[in-house]
């Protein structure tokens, strides 16, 4: 088996047995990136020197006879909206093209402390605004299953890197489905944790009440290992929740007899590809065969989630992105006439069309005379959506739905129609509004393209999601199927 296809657990065993060194492992993945990424374009920045330096430190630790932690020596990469001290962090935007942070994000520090090896920074939709990674200010990323299709977004680079075996795991950010939707399109595991479980300190903000950082991995077990490393309270993040986090790997059990699963009927409505729905119905039968109790349920305010989300998210984006003015950091226009022209020209040159669109929508929603009519009303709808989930979880342990209504679409297919593009996230945005955890796992294929299944849980019930996901994964073959690439070898 090619070493790049191995899981965290398998590589940990190889490192512990000294069958491979951390330096050899890092060099192997750097070689893989050189071979494959010209096709995929997942990476914005490859940090070769950093990776080899960190790998060397792991080898030296092992030479001293010290035991390795679960992630020590494991090659990974980060979405390019997570701050890395001394390493370029662009948010895939020209306005931050030359930005080098003076500090690390909390998750960056936690993974560094865990001994993970940083391979580089990953492409994304600019400022995490998009569903296809076509909105990157630099270049689009391609889906490893079909290079003519999108990988999803905004964490398209994070997901494509894992799907094409260029990193063992990555971190993404999820504001309205930006981890789960691309995970579904690329056939990997992606988790959006409960809001407040993982520190957002050092995550470049899009919509602060919705953003959450989460892991992208090949398997459910790998995902639990990574969440163990990044979860927990952080005094530097005022939204971070103070609680003792469990060892999430302890929830990995195939015994789900009696688990109560609700299937919200609203997630199987108009716009759903019949073949995707057929895959999900087969997944439901798998759960029933494992002894779970599966019933249809209702989340009646689901139809209002998309308009509420795009009002709240754009309003918060308008506020968060006001700081990019050419004064403090980032791009500044050349030879402005005065301060006002500097401000206007800097933003006009630095932001892409989708970011400009969302800033204008958000500014309008927050403007005098419209705040109550739009933003405040959207927040009231958000409360109704939260109540829908609370009521459903009084009866069910987990809710099940498709992650996306279709498989990955072709590059350019929806870029001219933003509203159609937004509907790619119709199954994922309610979860961010409610702040609950949700995970996408591979559930099957349609015409050779992956289909994702979304599992939703109660606040801070990630362990239950891991249990339900692990049981399904262990009883289905879908996570073992890999895309074939013209470079780097078919796997």
Coordinates of C-alpha atoms in Angstrom, one line a residue:
X1 CA 0.0 0.0 0.0
X2 CA 1.3 3.4 -0.9
X3 CA 2.2 5.3 2.3
X4 CA 0.3 8.4 1.3
X5 CA -3.0 6.5 1.5
X6 CA -2.5 5.5 5.2
X7 CA -4.5 6.7 8.1
X8 CA -3.3 8.5 11.2
X9 CA -3.4 5.2 13.2
X10 CA -1.5 3.3 10.5
X11 CA 1.2 5.9 10.2
X12 CA 1.5 6.2 14.0
X13 CA 2.2 2.5 14.2
X14 CA 4.8 2.8 11.4
X15 CA 6.5 5.7 13.2
X16 CA 6.5 3.9 16.6
X17 CA 7.9 0.7 15.1
X18 CA 10.6 2.8 13.3
X19 CA 9.5 1.3 10.0
X20 CA 9.6 4.9 8.7
X21 CA 11.0 8.1 10.2
X22 CA 9.0 11.3 10.5
X23 CA 11.5 13.0 8.1
X24 CA 11.0 10.2 5.5
X25 CA 7.2 10.6 5.9
X26 CA 7.3 14.4 5.5
X27 CA 9.6 14.0 2.4
X28 CA 7.2 11.4 1.0
X29 CA 4.3 13.7 1.2
X30 CA 6.2 16.7 -0.2
X31 CA 7.1 14.5 -3.2
X32 CA 3.4 13.6 -3.5
X33 CA 2.5 17.3 -3.5
X34 CA 5.0 17.9 -6.3
X35 CA 3.5 15.1 -8.4
X36 CA -0.2 15.7 -7.8
X37 CA -0.9 19.3 -6.9
X38 CA -0.2 20.7 -10.4
X39 CA -3.5 19.0 -11.3
X40 CA -5.4 19.5 -8.1
X41 CA -4.1 23.0 -7.0
X42 CA -5.0 22.5 -3.4
X43 CA -2.0 24.3 -2.0
X44 CA -1.3 28.1 -2.0
X45 CA 1.9 27.8 0.0
X46 CA 4.0 24.7 0.6
X47 CA 6.1 25.0 3.7
X48 CA 8.9 22.5 2.9
X49 CA 11.5 23.8 5.3
X50 CA 9.0 24.0 8.2
X51 CA 7.8 20.5 7.5
X52 CA 11.3 19.0 7.5
X53 CA 12.3 20.9 10.6
X54 CA 9.2 19.8 12.5
X55 CA 9.7 16.2 11.4
X56 CA 13.4 16.3 12.5
X57 CA 12.3 17.3 16.0
X58 CA 9.9 14.3 16.1
X59 CA 12.8 12.0 15.1
X60 CA 15.1 13.5 17.7
X61 CA 12.4 12.9 20.4
X62 CA 12.0 9.3 19.4
X63 CA 15.8 8.9 19.4
X64 CA 15.8 10.0 23.0
X65 CA 13.4 7.1 23.8
X66 CA 10.3 9.2 24.3
X67 CA 6.9 7.9 23.3
X68 CA 5.1 9.6 20.4
X69 CA 1.7 11.1 20.7
X70 CA -1.1 10.2 18.3
X71 CA -0.4 13.1 15.9
X72 CA 3.4 13.4 16.2
X73 CA 5.1 13.2 12.9
X74 CA 1.8 13.1 11.0
X75 CA 1.8 15.4 7.9
X76 CA -1.1 17.8 7.7
X77 CA -2.1 21.2 6.2
X78 CA -4.2 24.2 7.1
X79 CA -6.8 26.2 5.3
X80 CA -5.3 29.6 4.5
X81 CA -7.6 31.6 6.8
X82 CA -5.8 30.1 9.9
X83 CA -3.0 32.3 11.1
X84 CA 0.5 30.8 11.0
X85 CA 3.3 32.9 12.5
X86 CA 5.9 33.9 9.9
X87 CA 4.0 32.0 7.2
X88 CA 1.9 33.8 4.6
X89 CA -1.8 33.7 5.3
X90 CA -3.9 35.0 2.4
X91 CA -7.6 33.9 2.8
X92 CA -7.2 33.4 -0.9
X93 CA -7.6 37.1 -1.4
X94 CA -5.5 39.6 -3.1
X95 CA -6.1 42.1 -0.3
X96 CA -4.1 39.8 2.0
X97 CA -1.6 38.5 -0.6
X98 CA 1.4 39.8 1.3
X99 CA 0.1 39.2 4.9
X100 CA 2.4 37.3 7.2
X101 CA 0.8 37.0 10.7
X102 CA 2.9 37.7 13.8
X103 CA 1.1 35.0 15.8
X104 CA -0.5 31.6 15.4
X105 CA -4.1 30.6 15.6
X106 CA -4.9 28.6 18.7
X107 CA -5.5 25.5 16.6
X108 CA -2.2 26.0 14.9
X109 CA -0.4 26.1 18.3
X110 CA -2.3 23.0 19.5
X111 CA -1.4 21.0 16.4
X112 CA 2.2 22.2 16.8
X113 CA 2.2 21.1 20.4
X114 CA 0.8 17.7 19.4
X115 CA 3.7 17.2 17.0
X116 CA 1.9 17.3 13.7
X117 CA 4.0 18.4 10.7
X118 CA 2.8 21.4 8.7
X119 CA 3.0 20.8 4.9
X120 CA 1.5 24.1 3.9
X121 CA -1.6 26.4 3.5
X122 CA -4.6 25.5 1.4
X123 CA -6.7 27.2 -1.2
X124 CA -10.2 28.3 -0.5
X125 CA -13.0 30.6 -1.6
X126 CA -11.9 34.1 -0.9
X127 CA -12.6 34.9 2.8
X128 CA -14.5 31.6 2.9
X129 CA -17.3 33.0 0.8
X130 CA -18.4 30.4 -1.7
X131 CA -19.4 26.8 -2.4
X132 CA -16.9 25.7 -5.1
X133 CA -13.4 27.2 -4.5
X134 CA -13.9 29.0 -7.8
X135 CA -14.0 32.3 -5.8
X136 CA -10.3 32.0 -4.8
X137 CA -8.4 35.2 -5.7
X138 CA -5.6 33.0 -7.2
X139 CA -6.9 29.9 -8.9
X140 CA -9.7 27.3 -8.7
X141 CA -9.0 23.9 -7.0
X142 CA -10.2 20.8 -8.8
X143 CA -12.0 17.7 -7.5
X144 CA -9.7 14.6 -7.4
X145 CA -12.6 12.4 -8.6
X146 CA -13.1 14.4 -11.8
X147 CA -10.7 17.3 -12.6
X148 CA -13.5 19.0 -14.6
X149 CA -15.6 19.4 -11.4
X150 CA -15.4 21.6 -8.3
X151 CA -14.3 20.2 -5.0
X152 CA -16.9 22.2 -3.2
X153 CA -16.2 25.1 -0.9
X154 CA -15.1 27.1 0.8
X155 CA -12.7 24.5 2.2
X156 CA -12.1 23.0 -1.2
X157 CA -8.3 23.0 -0.9
X158 CA -8.5 21.4 2.6
X159 CA -10.8 18.6 1.3
X160 CA -9.1 18.0 -2.0
X161 CA -5.7 17.7 -0.3
X162 CA -7.0 14.8 1.8
X163 CA -8.9 13.1 -1.0
X164 CA -5.8 13.2 -3.2
X165 CA -3.5 11.9 -0.4
X166 CA -1.4 15.1 -0.3
X167 CA -2.0 15.4 3.5
X168 CA -3.1 12.9 6.1
X169 CA -5.5 15.4 7.6
X170 CA -6.3 19.1 7.3
X171 CA -8.3 21.8 9.1
X172 CA -11.1 23.8 7.4
X173 CA -13.6 26.4 8.6
X174 CA -17.3 26.0 8.3
X175 CA -19.7 29.0 8.3
X176 CA -22.6 27.5 6.4
X177 CA -21.3 24.1 5.3
X178 CA -17.8 24.9 4.1
X179 CA -16.3 21.7 5.6
X180 CA -19.2 19.3 5.1
X181 CA -20.3 20.2 1.6
X182 CA -16.8 19.8 0.0
X183 CA -16.3 16.7 2.2
X184 CA -19.4 15.2 0.5
X185 CA -18.2 16.2 -3.0
X186 CA -14.8 14.6 -2.5
X187 CA -15.7 11.5 -0.5
X188 CA -14.0 12.2 2.9
X189 CA -15.0 12.9 6.5
X190 CA -15.6 16.4 7.6
X191 CA -16.8 17.7 11.0
X192 CA -18.3 21.0 12.0
X193 CA -18.0 20.9 15.8
X194 CA -20.4 22.6 18.2
X195 CA -20.0 26.4 18.2
X196 CA -17.6 27.2 21.0
X197 CA -15.9 23.8 21.3
X198 CA -12.9 24.7 19.1
X199 CA -11.2 28.1 19.6
X200 CA -11.7 30.6 16.7
X201 CA -8.7 32.7 17.9
X202 CA -6.5 33.3 14.8
X203 CA -9.2 32.3 12.4
X204 CA -9.7 35.2 10.0
X205 CA -13.4 36.1 10.5
X206 CA -16.1 35.9 7.9
X207 CA -19.3 35.7 10.1
X208 CA -18.3 35.5 13.7
X209 CA -21.5 33.9 15.1
X210 CA -21.4 31.1 12.5
X211 CA -17.7 30.3 11.9
X212 CA -16.3 27.2 13.4
X213 CA -13.0 25.3 12.7
X214 CA -13.1 21.5 12.2
X215 CA -11.1 18.5 10.9
X216 CA -11.1 16.9 7.5
X217 CA -9.9 13.3 7.4
X218 CA -9.9 10.0 5.6
X219 CA -11.8 8.1 8.3
X220 CA -14.0 8.7 11.3
X221 CA -11.4 7.5 13.7
X222 CA -8.8 9.9 12.3
X223 CA -11.4 12.7 12.7
X224 CA -11.8 11.9 16.4
X225 CA -8.0 11.9 16.9
X226 CA -7.7 15.4 15.4
X227 CA -10.7 16.8 17.4
X228 CA -9.0 15.5 20.6
X229 CA -6.0 17.7 19.7
X230 CA -7.9 20.9 18.8
X231 CA -11.0 21.0 21.1
X232 CA -11.1 22.8 24.5
X233 CA -11.4 26.1 26.2
X234 CA -9.3 29.1 25.1
X235 CA -9.2 32.3 27.2
X236 CA -8.3 34.2 24.0
X237 CA -11.7 33.4 22.4
X238 CA -14.7 35.0 24.2
X239 CA -17.0 32.5 22.5
X240 CA -15.0 29.5 23.7
X241 CA -17.0 27.3 26.1
X242 CA -15.3 26.2 29.3
X243 CA -15.9 22.4 29.6
X244 CA -13.9 19.2 30.0
X245 CA -13.7 17.6 26.6
X246 CA -13.8 13.7 26.4
X247 CA -11.5 11.4 24.5
X248 CA -13.5 11.2 21.4
X249 CA -11.9 7.9 20.3
X250 CA -13.7 6.2 23.2
X251 CA -17.0 6.7 21.3
X252 CA -15.8 4.6 18.3
X253 CA -18.1 1.6 18.6
X254 CA -20.0 -0.5 16.1
X255 CA -22.7 -1.3 18.6
X256 CA -25.5 1.3 17.9
X257 CA -28.5 -0.9 18.8
X258 CA -31.3 1.3 20.1
X259 CA -29.7 4.5 18.7
X260 CA -32.6 6.8 17.8
X261 CA -32.2 8.4 14.4
X262 CA -34.5 11.1 13.0
X263 CA -34.8 11.8 9.3
X264 CA -36.1 15.4 8.7
X265 CA -38.5 15.3 5.7
X266 CA -37.6 18.9 4.8
X267 CA -34.1 17.8 3.7
X268 CA -35.5 15.5 1.0
X269 CA -37.5 18.0 -1.0
X270 CA -37.5 19.8 -4.3
X271 CA -34.0 20.0 -6.0
X272 CA -32.8 16.7 -4.5
X273 CA -31.2 14.4 -7.1
X274 CA -33.2 11.2 -7.1
X275 CA -30.0 9.1 -7.3
X276 CA -28.6 10.9 -4.3
X277 CA -31.8 10.3 -2.4
X278 CA -31.6 6.6 -3.3
X279 CA -28.1 6.4 -1.8
X280 CA -29.4 8.0 1.4
X281 CA -32.3 5.5 1.5
X282 CA -29.9 2.7 1.3
X283 CA -27.8 4.2 4.1
X284 CA -31.0 4.4 6.2
X285 CA -31.5 0.6 5.6
X286 CA -27.9 0.0 6.7
X287 CA -28.6 1.7 10.0
X288 CA -31.8 -0.2 10.5
X289 CA -29.9 -3.4 9.9
X290 CA -27.4 -2.4 12.6
X291 CA -30.3 -2.1 15.1
X292 CA -30.8 1.7 15.1
X293 CA -34.4 3.0 15.3
X294 CA -35.0 5.2 12.3
X295 CA -38.1 7.5 12.0
X296 CA -39.1 10.4 9.9
X297 CA -39.4 13.7 11.7
X298 CA -39.9 17.4 10.9
X299 CA -37.9 20.6 11.2
X300 CA -40.7 23.0 10.1
X301 CA -38.8 26.2 9.8
X302 CA -36.0 24.7 7.5
X303 CA -37.3 26.6 4.4
X304 CA -36.4 29.9 6.1
X305 CA -32.8 28.9 7.0
X306 CA -31.2 30.0 3.7
X307 CA -32.6 33.6 3.6
X308 CA -31.9 34.0 7.3
X309 CA -28.4 32.7 6.9
X310 CA -27.5 35.0 4.0
X311 CA -28.8 38.0 5.9
X312 CA -26.9 37.2 9.1
X313 CA -23.7 36.0 7.4
X314 CA -23.5 39.0 5.0
X315 CA -24.2 41.5 7.8
X316 CA -21.4 40.1 9.9
X317 CA -19.1 39.9 6.9
X318 CA -19.8 43.6 6.2
X319 CA -18.7 44.4 9.7
X320 CA -15.7 42.1 9.8
X321 CA -14.3 43.1 6.5
X322 CA -14.4 46.8 7.2
X323 CA -10.9 46.5 8.7
X324 CA -9.3 45.9 5.3
X325 CA -8.8 49.5 4.3
X326 CA -5.2 49.7 3.2
X327 CA -4.1 51.5 6.4
X328 CA -3.0 48.7 8.9
X329 CA -2.0 45.7 6.9
X330 CA -2.6 43.9 3.6
X331 CA -2.9 45.4 0.1
X332 CA -2.7 49.1 -0.4
X333 CA -3.4 50.8 -3.7
X334 CA -0.6 52.7 -5.4
X335 CA -0.5 56.5 -5.6
X336 CA -4.0 57.3 -4.1
X337 CA -5.1 60.9 -4.3
X338 CA -6.2 61.1 -0.7
X339 CA -7.3 58.9 2.2
X340 CA -10.8 58.3 0.8
X341 CA -9.6 57.3 -2.6
X342 CA -7.0 55.0 -1.0
X343 CA -9.7 53.3 1.0
X344 CA -12.0 52.9 -2.0
X345 CA -9.4 51.8 -4.5
X346 CA -7.7 49.4 -2.1
X347 CA -11.0 47.6 -1.5
X348 CA -12.0 47.7 -5.2
X349 CA -8.6 46.1 -6.2
X350 CA -8.3 43.7 -3.3
X351 CA -11.7 42.1 -3.0
X352 CA -13.2 39.7 -5.6
X353 CA -16.8 39.9 -6.9
X354 CA -18.4 37.5 -4.5
X355 CA -16.8 39.2 -1.4
X356 CA -18.0 42.6 -2.8
X357 CA -21.5 41.2 -3.3
X358 CA -21.8 40.0 0.2
X359 CA -20.4 43.2 1.7
X360 CA -23.0 45.2 -0.1
X361 CA -25.8 42.9 0.9
X362 CA -24.7 43.0 4.5
X363 CA -24.2 46.7 4.6
X364 CA -27.7 47.2 3.2
X365 CA -29.3 44.8 5.7
X366 CA -27.6 46.8 8.6
X367 CA -28.4 50.3 7.2
X368 CA -30.7 52.7 9.0
X369 CA -34.4 51.9 8.3
X370 CA -33.6 48.3 7.2
X371 CA -32.0 46.8 10.3
X372 CA -35.4 45.7 11.9
X373 CA -36.9 44.6 8.6
X374 CA -34.0 42.3 7.7
X375 CA -31.3 41.6 10.2
X376 CA -33.4 41.5 13.3
X377 CA -36.1 39.5 11.6
X378 CA -33.4 37.0 10.5
X379 CA -32.2 36.6 14.0
X380 CA -35.8 35.8 15.1
X381 CA -36.0 33.2 12.4
X382 CA -32.7 31.8 13.7
X383 CA -34.3 31.3 17.2
X384 CA -37.2 29.3 15.6
X385 CA -34.7 27.1 13.8
X386 CA -32.8 26.5 17.1
X387 CA -36.1 25.5 18.7
X388 CA -36.9 23.1 15.9
X389 CA -33.6 21.2 16.6
X390 CA -34.1 21.3 20.4
X391 CA -37.5 19.7 20.0
X392 CA -36.2 17.0 17.6
X393 CA -33.4 16.1 19.9
X394 CA -35.9 15.5 22.8
X395 CA -36.8 12.4 20.8
X396 CA -33.7 11.5 18.7
X397 CA -30.0 11.1 19.4
X398 CA -29.0 11.9 15.8
X399 CA -30.6 13.4 12.8
X400 CA -29.7 12.1 9.3
X401 CA -29.9 13.9 5.9
X402 CA -28.0 14.3 2.7
X403 CA -25.0 16.7 3.0
X404 CA -25.8 18.1 -0.5
X405 CA -28.7 17.7 -2.8
X406 CA -26.5 16.7 -5.7
X407 CA -23.0 15.4 -6.4
X408 CA -20.2 17.8 -7.4
X409 CA -21.0 20.1 -10.3
X410 CA -18.8 21.1 -13.2
X411 CA -16.4 24.0 -13.0
X412 CA -18.1 27.1 -14.3
X413 CA -21.6 25.5 -14.2
X414 CA -23.0 27.7 -11.5
X415 CA -20.5 30.6 -11.2
X416 CA -22.7 32.9 -13.3
X417 CA -25.8 32.3 -11.0
X418 CA -25.0 33.1 -7.4
X419 CA -28.4 32.1 -6.1
X420 CA -28.1 28.6 -7.6
X421 CA -24.7 28.3 -6.1
X422 CA -26.0 29.3 -2.7
X423 CA -28.5 26.4 -2.9
X424 CA -25.6 23.9 -2.7
X425 CA -25.6 24.6 1.0
X426 CA -29.3 24.2 1.6
X427 CA -28.8 21.1 3.8
X428 CA -25.9 22.5 5.8
X429 CA -26.7 26.2 6.7
X430 CA -29.4 25.4 9.4
X431 CA -26.8 23.6 11.5
X432 CA -24.6 26.7 11.7
X433 CA -27.6 28.9 12.6
X434 CA -28.3 26.4 15.5
X435 CA -24.7 26.1 16.5
X436 CA -24.9 22.3 16.8
X437 CA -22.3 19.7 15.5
X438 CA -22.7 17.9 12.2
X439 CA -20.5 15.6 10.2
X440 CA -20.4 14.5 6.6
X441 CA -19.3 10.9 5.8
X442 CA -19.1 9.0 2.5
X443 CA -22.4 7.2 1.9
X444 CA -22.0 5.9 -1.7
X445 CA -21.5 7.0 -5.3
X446 CA -23.6 8.3 -8.2
X447 CA -22.0 7.9 -11.6
X448 CA -18.6 7.5 -10.0
X449 CA -18.9 10.7 -7.9
X450 CA -19.1 10.6 -4.0
X451 CA -22.3 11.2 -2.1
X452 CA -22.1 12.5 1.4
X453 CA -24.4 11.7 4.4
X454 CA -24.8 14.4 7.1
X455 CA -25.3 13.4 10.7
X456 CA -26.4 16.1 13.1
X457 CA -26.2 16.0 16.9
X458 CA -27.1 17.8 20.1
X459 CA -24.8 20.6 21.4
X460 CA -21.4 19.1 22.4
X461 CA -22.6 15.5 21.5
X462 CA -19.8 15.0 19.0
X463 CA -19.2 11.6 20.7
X464 CA -22.6 10.4 19.6
X465 CA -21.9 11.5 16.0
X466 CA -18.6 9.6 16.0
X467 CA -20.4 6.5 17.3
X468 CA -23.1 6.6 14.6
X469 CA -20.6 7.5 11.8
X470 CA -18.0 4.8 12.8
X471 CA -20.6 2.1 12.9
X472 CA -21.8 3.0 9.3
X473 CA -18.2 3.3 8.1
X474 CA -17.2 -0.1 9.4
X475 CA -20.2 -1.8 7.7
X476 CA -19.8 -0.1 4.3
X477 CA -16.8 0.1 1.8
X478 CA -17.2 3.6 0.6
X479 CA -14.4 5.3 2.5
X480 CA -11.9 2.7 1.0
X481 CA -12.6 3.8 -2.6
X482 CA -10.0 6.3 -3.9
X483 CA -9.9 8.5 -6.9
X484 CA -7.4 7.8 -9.6
X485 CA -5.1 10.6 -10.8
X486 CA -3.1 10.8 -14.0
X487 CA -0.1 11.9 -12.0
X488 CA 1.2 10.2 -8.8
X489 CA -0.2 6.8 -9.7
X490 CA -3.7 5.3 -9.4
X491 CA -4.4 4.1 -5.9

